[in-house]
PDB file of C-alpha atoms in Angstrom:
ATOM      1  CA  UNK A   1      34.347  12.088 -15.080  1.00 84.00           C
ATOM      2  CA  UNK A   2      30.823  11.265 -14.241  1.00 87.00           C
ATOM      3  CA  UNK A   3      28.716  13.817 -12.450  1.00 92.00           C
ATOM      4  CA  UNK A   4      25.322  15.557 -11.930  1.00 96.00           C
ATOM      5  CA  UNK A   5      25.187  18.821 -11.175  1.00 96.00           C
ATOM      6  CA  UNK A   6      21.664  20.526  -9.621  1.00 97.00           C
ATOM      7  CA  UNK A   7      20.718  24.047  -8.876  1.00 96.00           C
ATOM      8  CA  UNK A   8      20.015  25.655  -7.075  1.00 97.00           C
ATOM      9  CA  UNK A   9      21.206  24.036  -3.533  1.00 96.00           C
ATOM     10  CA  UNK A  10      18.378  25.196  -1.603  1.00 96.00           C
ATOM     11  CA  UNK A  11      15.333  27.226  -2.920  1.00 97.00           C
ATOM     12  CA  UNK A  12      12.139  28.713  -0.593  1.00 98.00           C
ATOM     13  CA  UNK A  13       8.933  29.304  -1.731  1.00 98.00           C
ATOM     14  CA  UNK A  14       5.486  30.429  -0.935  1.00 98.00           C
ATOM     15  CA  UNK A  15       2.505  27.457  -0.813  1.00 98.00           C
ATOM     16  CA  UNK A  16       0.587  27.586  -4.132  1.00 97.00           C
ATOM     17  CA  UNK A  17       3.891  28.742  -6.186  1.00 98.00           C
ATOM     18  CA  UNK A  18       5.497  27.443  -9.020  1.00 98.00           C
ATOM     19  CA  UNK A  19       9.586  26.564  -8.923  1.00 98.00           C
ATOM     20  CA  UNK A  20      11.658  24.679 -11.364  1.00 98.00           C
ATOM     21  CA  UNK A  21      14.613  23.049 -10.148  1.00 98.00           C
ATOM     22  CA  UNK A  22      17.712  22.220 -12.815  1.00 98.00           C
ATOM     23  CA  UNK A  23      20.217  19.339 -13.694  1.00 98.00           C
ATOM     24  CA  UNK A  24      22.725  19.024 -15.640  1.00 97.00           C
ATOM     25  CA  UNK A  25      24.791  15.695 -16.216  1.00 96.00           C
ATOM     26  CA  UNK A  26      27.923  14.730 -17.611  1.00 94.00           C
ATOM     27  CA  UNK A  27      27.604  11.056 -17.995  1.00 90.00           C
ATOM     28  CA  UNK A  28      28.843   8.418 -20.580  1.00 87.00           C
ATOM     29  CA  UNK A  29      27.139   5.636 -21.114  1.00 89.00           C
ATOM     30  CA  UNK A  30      23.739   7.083 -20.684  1.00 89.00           C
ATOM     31  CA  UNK A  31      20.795   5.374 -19.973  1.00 89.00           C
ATOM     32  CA  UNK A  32      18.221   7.157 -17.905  1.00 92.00           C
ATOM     33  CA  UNK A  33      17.579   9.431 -15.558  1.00 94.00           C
ATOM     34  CA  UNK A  34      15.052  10.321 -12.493  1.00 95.00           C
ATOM     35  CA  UNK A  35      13.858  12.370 -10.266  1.00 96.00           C
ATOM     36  CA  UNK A  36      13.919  11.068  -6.958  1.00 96.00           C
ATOM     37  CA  UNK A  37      12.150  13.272  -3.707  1.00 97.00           C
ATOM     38  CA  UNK A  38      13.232  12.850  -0.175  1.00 95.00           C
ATOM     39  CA  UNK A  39      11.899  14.037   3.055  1.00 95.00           C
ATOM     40  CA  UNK A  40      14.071  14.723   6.048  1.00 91.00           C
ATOM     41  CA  UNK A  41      15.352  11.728   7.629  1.00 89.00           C
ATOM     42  CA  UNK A  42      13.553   9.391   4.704  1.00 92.00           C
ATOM     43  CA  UNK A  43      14.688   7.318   2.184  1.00 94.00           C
ATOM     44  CA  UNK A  44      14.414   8.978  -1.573  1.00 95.00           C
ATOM     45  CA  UNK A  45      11.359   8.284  -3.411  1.00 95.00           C
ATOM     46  CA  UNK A  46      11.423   8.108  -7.346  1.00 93.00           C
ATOM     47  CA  UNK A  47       9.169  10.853  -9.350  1.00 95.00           C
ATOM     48  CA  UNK A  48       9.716  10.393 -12.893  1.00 91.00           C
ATOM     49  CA  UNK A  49      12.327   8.008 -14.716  1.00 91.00           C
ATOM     50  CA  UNK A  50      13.227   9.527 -18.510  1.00 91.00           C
ATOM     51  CA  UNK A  51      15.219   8.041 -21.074  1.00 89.00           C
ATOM     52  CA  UNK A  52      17.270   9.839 -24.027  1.00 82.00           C
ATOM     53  CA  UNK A  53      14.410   9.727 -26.494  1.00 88.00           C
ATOM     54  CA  UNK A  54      11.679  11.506 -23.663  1.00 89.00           C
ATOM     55  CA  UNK A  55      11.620  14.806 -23.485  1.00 91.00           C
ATOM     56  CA  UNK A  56       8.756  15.294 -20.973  1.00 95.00           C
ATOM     57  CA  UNK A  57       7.018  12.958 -18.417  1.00 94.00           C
ATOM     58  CA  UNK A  58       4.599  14.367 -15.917  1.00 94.00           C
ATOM     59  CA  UNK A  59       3.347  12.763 -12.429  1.00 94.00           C
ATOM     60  CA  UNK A  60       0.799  14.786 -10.703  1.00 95.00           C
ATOM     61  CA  UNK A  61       2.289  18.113 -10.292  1.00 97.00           C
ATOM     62  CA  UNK A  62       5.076  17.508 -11.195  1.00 97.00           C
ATOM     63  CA  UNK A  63       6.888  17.304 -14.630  1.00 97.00           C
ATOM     64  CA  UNK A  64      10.272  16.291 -15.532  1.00 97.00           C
ATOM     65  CA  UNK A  65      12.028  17.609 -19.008  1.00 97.00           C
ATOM     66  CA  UNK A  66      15.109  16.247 -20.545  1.00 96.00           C
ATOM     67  CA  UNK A  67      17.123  17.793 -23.558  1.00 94.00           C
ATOM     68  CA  UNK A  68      19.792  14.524 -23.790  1.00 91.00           C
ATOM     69  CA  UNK A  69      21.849  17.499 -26.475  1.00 92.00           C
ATOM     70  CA  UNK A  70      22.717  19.691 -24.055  1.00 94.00           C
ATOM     71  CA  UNK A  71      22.748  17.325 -20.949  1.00 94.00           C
ATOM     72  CA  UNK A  72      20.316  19.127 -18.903  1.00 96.00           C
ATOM     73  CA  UNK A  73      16.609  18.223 -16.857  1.00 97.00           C
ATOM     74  CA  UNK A  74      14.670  19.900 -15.180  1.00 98.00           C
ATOM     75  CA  UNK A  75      11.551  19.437 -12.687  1.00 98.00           C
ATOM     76  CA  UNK A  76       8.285  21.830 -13.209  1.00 98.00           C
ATOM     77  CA  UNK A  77       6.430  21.689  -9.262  1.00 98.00           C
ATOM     78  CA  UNK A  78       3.114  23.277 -10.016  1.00 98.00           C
ATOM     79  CA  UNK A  79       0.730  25.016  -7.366  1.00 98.00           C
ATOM     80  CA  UNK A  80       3.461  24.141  -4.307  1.00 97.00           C
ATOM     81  CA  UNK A  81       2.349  22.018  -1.541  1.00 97.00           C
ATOM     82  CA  UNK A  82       4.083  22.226   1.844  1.00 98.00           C
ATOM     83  CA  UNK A  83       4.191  18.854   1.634  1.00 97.00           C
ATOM     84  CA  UNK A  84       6.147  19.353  -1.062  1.00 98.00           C
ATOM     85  CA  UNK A  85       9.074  20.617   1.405  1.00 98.00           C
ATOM     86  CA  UNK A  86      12.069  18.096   0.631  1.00 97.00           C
ATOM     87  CA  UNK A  87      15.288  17.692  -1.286  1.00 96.00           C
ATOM     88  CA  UNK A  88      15.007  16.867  -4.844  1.00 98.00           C
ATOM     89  CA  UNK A  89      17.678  14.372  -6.435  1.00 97.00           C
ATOM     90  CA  UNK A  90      18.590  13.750 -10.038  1.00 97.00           C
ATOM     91  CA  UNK A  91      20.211  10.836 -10.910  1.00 95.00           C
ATOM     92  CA  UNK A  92      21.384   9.944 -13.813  1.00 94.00           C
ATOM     93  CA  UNK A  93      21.866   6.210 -14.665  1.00 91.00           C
ATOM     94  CA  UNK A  94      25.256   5.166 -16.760  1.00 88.00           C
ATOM     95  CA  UNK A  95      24.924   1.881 -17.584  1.00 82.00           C
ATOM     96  CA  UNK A  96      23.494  -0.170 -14.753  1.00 77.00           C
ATOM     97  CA  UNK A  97      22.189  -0.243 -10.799  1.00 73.00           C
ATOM     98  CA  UNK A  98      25.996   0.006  -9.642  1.00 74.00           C
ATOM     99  CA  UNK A  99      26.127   3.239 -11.876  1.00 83.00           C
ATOM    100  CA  UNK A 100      23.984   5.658 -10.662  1.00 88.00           C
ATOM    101  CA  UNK A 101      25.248   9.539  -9.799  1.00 91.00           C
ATOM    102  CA  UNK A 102      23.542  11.246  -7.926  1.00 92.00           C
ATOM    103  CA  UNK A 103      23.250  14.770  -7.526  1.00 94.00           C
ATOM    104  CA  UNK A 104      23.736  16.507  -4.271  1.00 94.00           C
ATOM    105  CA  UNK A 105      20.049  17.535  -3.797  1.00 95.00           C
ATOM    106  CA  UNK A 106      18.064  20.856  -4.089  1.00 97.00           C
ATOM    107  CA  UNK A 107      16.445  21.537  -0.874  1.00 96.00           C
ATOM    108  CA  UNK A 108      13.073  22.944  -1.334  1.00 98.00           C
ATOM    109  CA  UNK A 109      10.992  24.589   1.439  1.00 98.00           C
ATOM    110  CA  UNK A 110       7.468  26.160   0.836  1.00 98.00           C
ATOM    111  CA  UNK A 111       6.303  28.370   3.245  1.00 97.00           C
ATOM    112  CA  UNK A 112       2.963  29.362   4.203  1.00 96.00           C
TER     113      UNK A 112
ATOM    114  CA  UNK B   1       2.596  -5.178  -2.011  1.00 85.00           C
ATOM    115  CA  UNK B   2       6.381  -5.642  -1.083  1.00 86.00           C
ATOM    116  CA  UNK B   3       8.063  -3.317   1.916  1.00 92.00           C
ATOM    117  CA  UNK B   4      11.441  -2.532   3.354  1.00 95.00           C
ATOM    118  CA  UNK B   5      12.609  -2.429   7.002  1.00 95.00           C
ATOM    119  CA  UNK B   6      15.800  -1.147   8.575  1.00 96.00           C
ATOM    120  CA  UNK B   7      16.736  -0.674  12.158  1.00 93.00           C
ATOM    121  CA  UNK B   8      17.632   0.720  14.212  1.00 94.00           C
ATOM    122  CA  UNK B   9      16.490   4.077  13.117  1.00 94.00           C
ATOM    123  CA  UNK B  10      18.796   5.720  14.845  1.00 96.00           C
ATOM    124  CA  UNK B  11      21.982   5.231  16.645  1.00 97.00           C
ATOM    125  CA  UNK B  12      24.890   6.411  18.213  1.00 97.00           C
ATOM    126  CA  UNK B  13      28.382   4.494  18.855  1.00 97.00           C
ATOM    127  CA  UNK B  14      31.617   5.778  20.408  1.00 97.00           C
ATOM    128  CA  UNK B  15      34.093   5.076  18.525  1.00 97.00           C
ATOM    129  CA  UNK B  16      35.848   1.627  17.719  1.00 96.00           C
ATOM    130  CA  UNK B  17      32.915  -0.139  18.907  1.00 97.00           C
ATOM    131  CA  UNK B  18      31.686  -2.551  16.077  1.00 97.00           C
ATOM    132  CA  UNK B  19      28.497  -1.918  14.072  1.00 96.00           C
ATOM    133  CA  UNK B  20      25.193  -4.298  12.478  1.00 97.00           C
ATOM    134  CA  UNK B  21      22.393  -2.675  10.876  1.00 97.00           C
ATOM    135  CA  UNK B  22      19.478  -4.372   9.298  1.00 96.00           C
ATOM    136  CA  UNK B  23      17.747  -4.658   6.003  1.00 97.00           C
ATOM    137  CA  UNK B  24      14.530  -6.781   4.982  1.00 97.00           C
ATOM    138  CA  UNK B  25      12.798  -6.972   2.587  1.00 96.00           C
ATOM    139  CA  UNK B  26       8.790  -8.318   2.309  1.00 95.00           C
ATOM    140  CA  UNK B  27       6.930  -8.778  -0.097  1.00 93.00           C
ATOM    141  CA  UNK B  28       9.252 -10.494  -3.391  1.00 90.00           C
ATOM    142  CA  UNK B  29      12.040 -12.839  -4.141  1.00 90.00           C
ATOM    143  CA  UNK B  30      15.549 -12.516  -5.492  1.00 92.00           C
ATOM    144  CA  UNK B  31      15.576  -8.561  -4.855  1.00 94.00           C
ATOM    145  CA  UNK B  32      18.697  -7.181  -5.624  1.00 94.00           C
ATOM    146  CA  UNK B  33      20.132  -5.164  -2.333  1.00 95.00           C
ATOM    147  CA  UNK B  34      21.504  -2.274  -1.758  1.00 95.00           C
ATOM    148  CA  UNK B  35      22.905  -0.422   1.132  1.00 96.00           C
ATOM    149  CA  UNK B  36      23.958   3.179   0.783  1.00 95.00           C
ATOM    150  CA  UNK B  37      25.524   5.936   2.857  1.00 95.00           C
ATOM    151  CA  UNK B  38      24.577   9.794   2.692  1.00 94.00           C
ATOM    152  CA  UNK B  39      26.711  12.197   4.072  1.00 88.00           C
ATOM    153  CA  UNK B  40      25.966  15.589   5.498  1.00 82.00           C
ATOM    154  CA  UNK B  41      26.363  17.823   2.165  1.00 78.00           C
ATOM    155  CA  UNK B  42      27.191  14.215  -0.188  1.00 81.00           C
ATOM    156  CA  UNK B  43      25.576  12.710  -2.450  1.00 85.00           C
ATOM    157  CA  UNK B  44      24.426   9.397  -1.935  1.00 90.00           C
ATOM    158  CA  UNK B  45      27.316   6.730  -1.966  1.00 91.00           C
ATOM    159  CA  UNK B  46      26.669   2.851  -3.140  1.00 92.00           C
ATOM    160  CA  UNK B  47      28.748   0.771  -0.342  1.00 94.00           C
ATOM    161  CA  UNK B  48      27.701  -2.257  -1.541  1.00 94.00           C
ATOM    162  CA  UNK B  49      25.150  -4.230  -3.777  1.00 93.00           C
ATOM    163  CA  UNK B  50      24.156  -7.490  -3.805  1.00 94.00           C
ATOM    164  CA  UNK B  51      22.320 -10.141  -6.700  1.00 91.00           C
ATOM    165  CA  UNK B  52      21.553 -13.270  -4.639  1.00 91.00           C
ATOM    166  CA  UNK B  53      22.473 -14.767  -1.015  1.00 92.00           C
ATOM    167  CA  UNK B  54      25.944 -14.835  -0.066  1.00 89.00           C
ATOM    168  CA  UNK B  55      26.842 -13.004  -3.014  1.00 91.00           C
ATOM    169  CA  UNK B  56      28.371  -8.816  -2.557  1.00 92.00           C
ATOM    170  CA  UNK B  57      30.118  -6.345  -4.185  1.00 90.00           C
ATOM    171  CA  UNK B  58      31.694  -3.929  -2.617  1.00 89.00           C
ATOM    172  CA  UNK B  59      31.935  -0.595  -4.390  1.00 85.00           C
ATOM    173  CA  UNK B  60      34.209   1.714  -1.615  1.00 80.00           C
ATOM    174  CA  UNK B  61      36.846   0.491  -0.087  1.00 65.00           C
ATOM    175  CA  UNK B  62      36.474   0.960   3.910  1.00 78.00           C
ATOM    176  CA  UNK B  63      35.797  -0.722   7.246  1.00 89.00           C
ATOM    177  CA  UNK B  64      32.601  -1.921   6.535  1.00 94.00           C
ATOM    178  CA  UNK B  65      31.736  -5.411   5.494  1.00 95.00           C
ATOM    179  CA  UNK B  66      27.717  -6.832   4.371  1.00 96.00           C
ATOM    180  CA  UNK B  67      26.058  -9.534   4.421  1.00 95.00           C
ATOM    181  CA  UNK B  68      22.950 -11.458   3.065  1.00 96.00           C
ATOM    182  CA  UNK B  69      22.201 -14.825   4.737  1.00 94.00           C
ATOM    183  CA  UNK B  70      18.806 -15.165   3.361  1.00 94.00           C
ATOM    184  CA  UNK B  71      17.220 -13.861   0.453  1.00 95.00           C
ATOM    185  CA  UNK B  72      15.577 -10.974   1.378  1.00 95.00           C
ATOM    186  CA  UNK B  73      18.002  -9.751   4.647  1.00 96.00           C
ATOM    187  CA  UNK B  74      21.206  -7.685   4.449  1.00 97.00           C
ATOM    188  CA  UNK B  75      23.091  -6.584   7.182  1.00 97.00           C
ATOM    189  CA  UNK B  76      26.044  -3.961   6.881  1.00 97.00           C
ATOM    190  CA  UNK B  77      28.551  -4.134   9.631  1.00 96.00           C
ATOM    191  CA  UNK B  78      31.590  -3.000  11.094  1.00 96.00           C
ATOM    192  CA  UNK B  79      34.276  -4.201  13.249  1.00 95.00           C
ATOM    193  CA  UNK B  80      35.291  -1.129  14.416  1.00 95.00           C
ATOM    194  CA  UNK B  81      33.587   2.138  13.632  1.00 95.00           C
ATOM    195  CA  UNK B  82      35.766   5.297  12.599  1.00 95.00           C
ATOM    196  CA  UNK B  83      34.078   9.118  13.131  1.00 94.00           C
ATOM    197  CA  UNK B  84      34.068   9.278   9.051  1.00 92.00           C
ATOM    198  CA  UNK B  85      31.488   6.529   9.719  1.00 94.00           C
ATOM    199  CA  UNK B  86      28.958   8.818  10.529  1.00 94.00           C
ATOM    200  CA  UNK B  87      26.007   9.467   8.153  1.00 95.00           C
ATOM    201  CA  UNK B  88      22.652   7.909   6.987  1.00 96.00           C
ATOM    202  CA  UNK B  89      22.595   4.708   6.193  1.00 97.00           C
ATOM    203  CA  UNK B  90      19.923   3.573   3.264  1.00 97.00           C
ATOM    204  CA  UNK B  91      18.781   0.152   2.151  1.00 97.00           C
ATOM    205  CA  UNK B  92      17.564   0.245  -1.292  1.00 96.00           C
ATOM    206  CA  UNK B  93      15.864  -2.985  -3.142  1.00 95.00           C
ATOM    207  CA  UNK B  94      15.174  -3.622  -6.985  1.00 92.00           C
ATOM    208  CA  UNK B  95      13.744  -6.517  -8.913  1.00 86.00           C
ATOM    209  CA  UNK B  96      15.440  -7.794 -12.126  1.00 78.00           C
ATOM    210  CA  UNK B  97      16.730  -5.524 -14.581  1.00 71.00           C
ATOM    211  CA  UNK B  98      14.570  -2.600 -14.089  1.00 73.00           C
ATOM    212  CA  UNK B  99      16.521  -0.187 -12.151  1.00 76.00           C
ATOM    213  CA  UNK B 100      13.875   1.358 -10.268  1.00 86.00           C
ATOM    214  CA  UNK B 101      15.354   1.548  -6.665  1.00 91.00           C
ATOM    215  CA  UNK B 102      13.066   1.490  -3.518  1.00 94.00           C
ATOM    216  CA  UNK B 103      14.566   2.745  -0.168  1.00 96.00           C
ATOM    217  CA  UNK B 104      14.146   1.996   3.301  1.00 96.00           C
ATOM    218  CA  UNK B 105      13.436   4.441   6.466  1.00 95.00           C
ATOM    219  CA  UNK B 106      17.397   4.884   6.598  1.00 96.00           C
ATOM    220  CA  UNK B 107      19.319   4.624   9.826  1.00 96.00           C
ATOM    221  CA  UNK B 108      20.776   7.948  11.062  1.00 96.00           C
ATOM    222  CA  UNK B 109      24.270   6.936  12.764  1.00 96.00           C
ATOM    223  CA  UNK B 110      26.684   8.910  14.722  1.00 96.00           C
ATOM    224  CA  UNK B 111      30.545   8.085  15.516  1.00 96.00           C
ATOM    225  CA  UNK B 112      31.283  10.299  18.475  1.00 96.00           C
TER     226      UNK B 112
END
């Protein structure tokens, strides 16, 4: 069965922190996965898109890693914003547009 | 640069009553649609997806139907709404085969 997996569900930290949020996927076909971030009450927006032969892409302060052997991402947030308060969605693409799984969403909150 | 709309951005319907949201896009031609529902504690869920005007595929069996009568406007609907209706309702768009997926405001509906 297809499925992504994050952790952990919610996470809070301080503004200027660093946090690293997980993913692991079971999915067959693989083509891709991303990072997508989404503020309350907003549609996701995409961070970083990786396929099986990247192992690290970076956008701003943020950078995505992807081990395709052992099924498992994660995202790097450097120096926290509190804008960067949202839920964080991997999504791991098996095949086409009608084959995304997504993940259920860390839920990030930095505090001042 | 292209944009999405939805509306409303919020609603709430007793049940039975019948349901149309709204979905355009500006901006580009031939998008492929999307519309999308996210439950409380879910995952987002592809309800149905769309290549070209008049044409859908429906990916969950339910009670809700789309539609695109022009290019760039699709329209979910409902006859008659059930409670397990409720959730946020996302428009997505993407151009060709790249599977980069950009989403709407949402529309945040509840079945009471």
């Amino acid at each position: 069965k297809n499925q992504v997996e994050q952790s952990p569900q919610s996470l809070i930290i301080l503004e200027g922190k660093n946090c690293t949020l997980q993913c692991n996927y079971t999915v067959s076909p693989f083509s891709n996965l991303r990072w997508y971030k989404q503020d309350t009450g907003r549609g996701p927006v995409s961070l970083t898109i990786m396929t099986f032969s990247e192992n690290t892409k970076s956008n701003g302060r943020y950078t995505a890693t992807l081990d395709a052997d052992t099924k498992q991402s994660s995202l790097h947030i450097t120096a926290s914003q509190l804008s960067d308060s949202a839920s964080y969605i991997c999504v791991a693409n098996a095949g086409n547009n009608r084959k995304l799984i997504w993940g259920l969403g860390t839920s990030l909150a930095v505090n001042p | 640069s292209q944009t999405i709309h939805q509306w409303p951005a919020t609603l709430v319907q007793p049940v039975g009553s019948p349901l149309s949201l709204e979905c355009t896009v500006e901006g580009t031609s031939n998008p492929n649609l999307y519309w999308y529902r996210q439950a409380a504690g879910r995952g987002l869920q592809l309800l149905f997806y769309s290549v070209g005007i008049g044409q859908i595929s429906s990916e969950v069996p339910q009670n809700l139907s789309a539609s695109r009568p022009q290019d760039r406007q699709f329209i979910l609907s409902s006859k008659k709404l059930l409670l397990s209706d409720s959730g946020f309702y996302l428009c997505a768009w993407s151009w060709g085969d790249t599977d980069t997926q950009y989403f709407g405001p949402g529309t945040r509906l509840t079945v009471l």
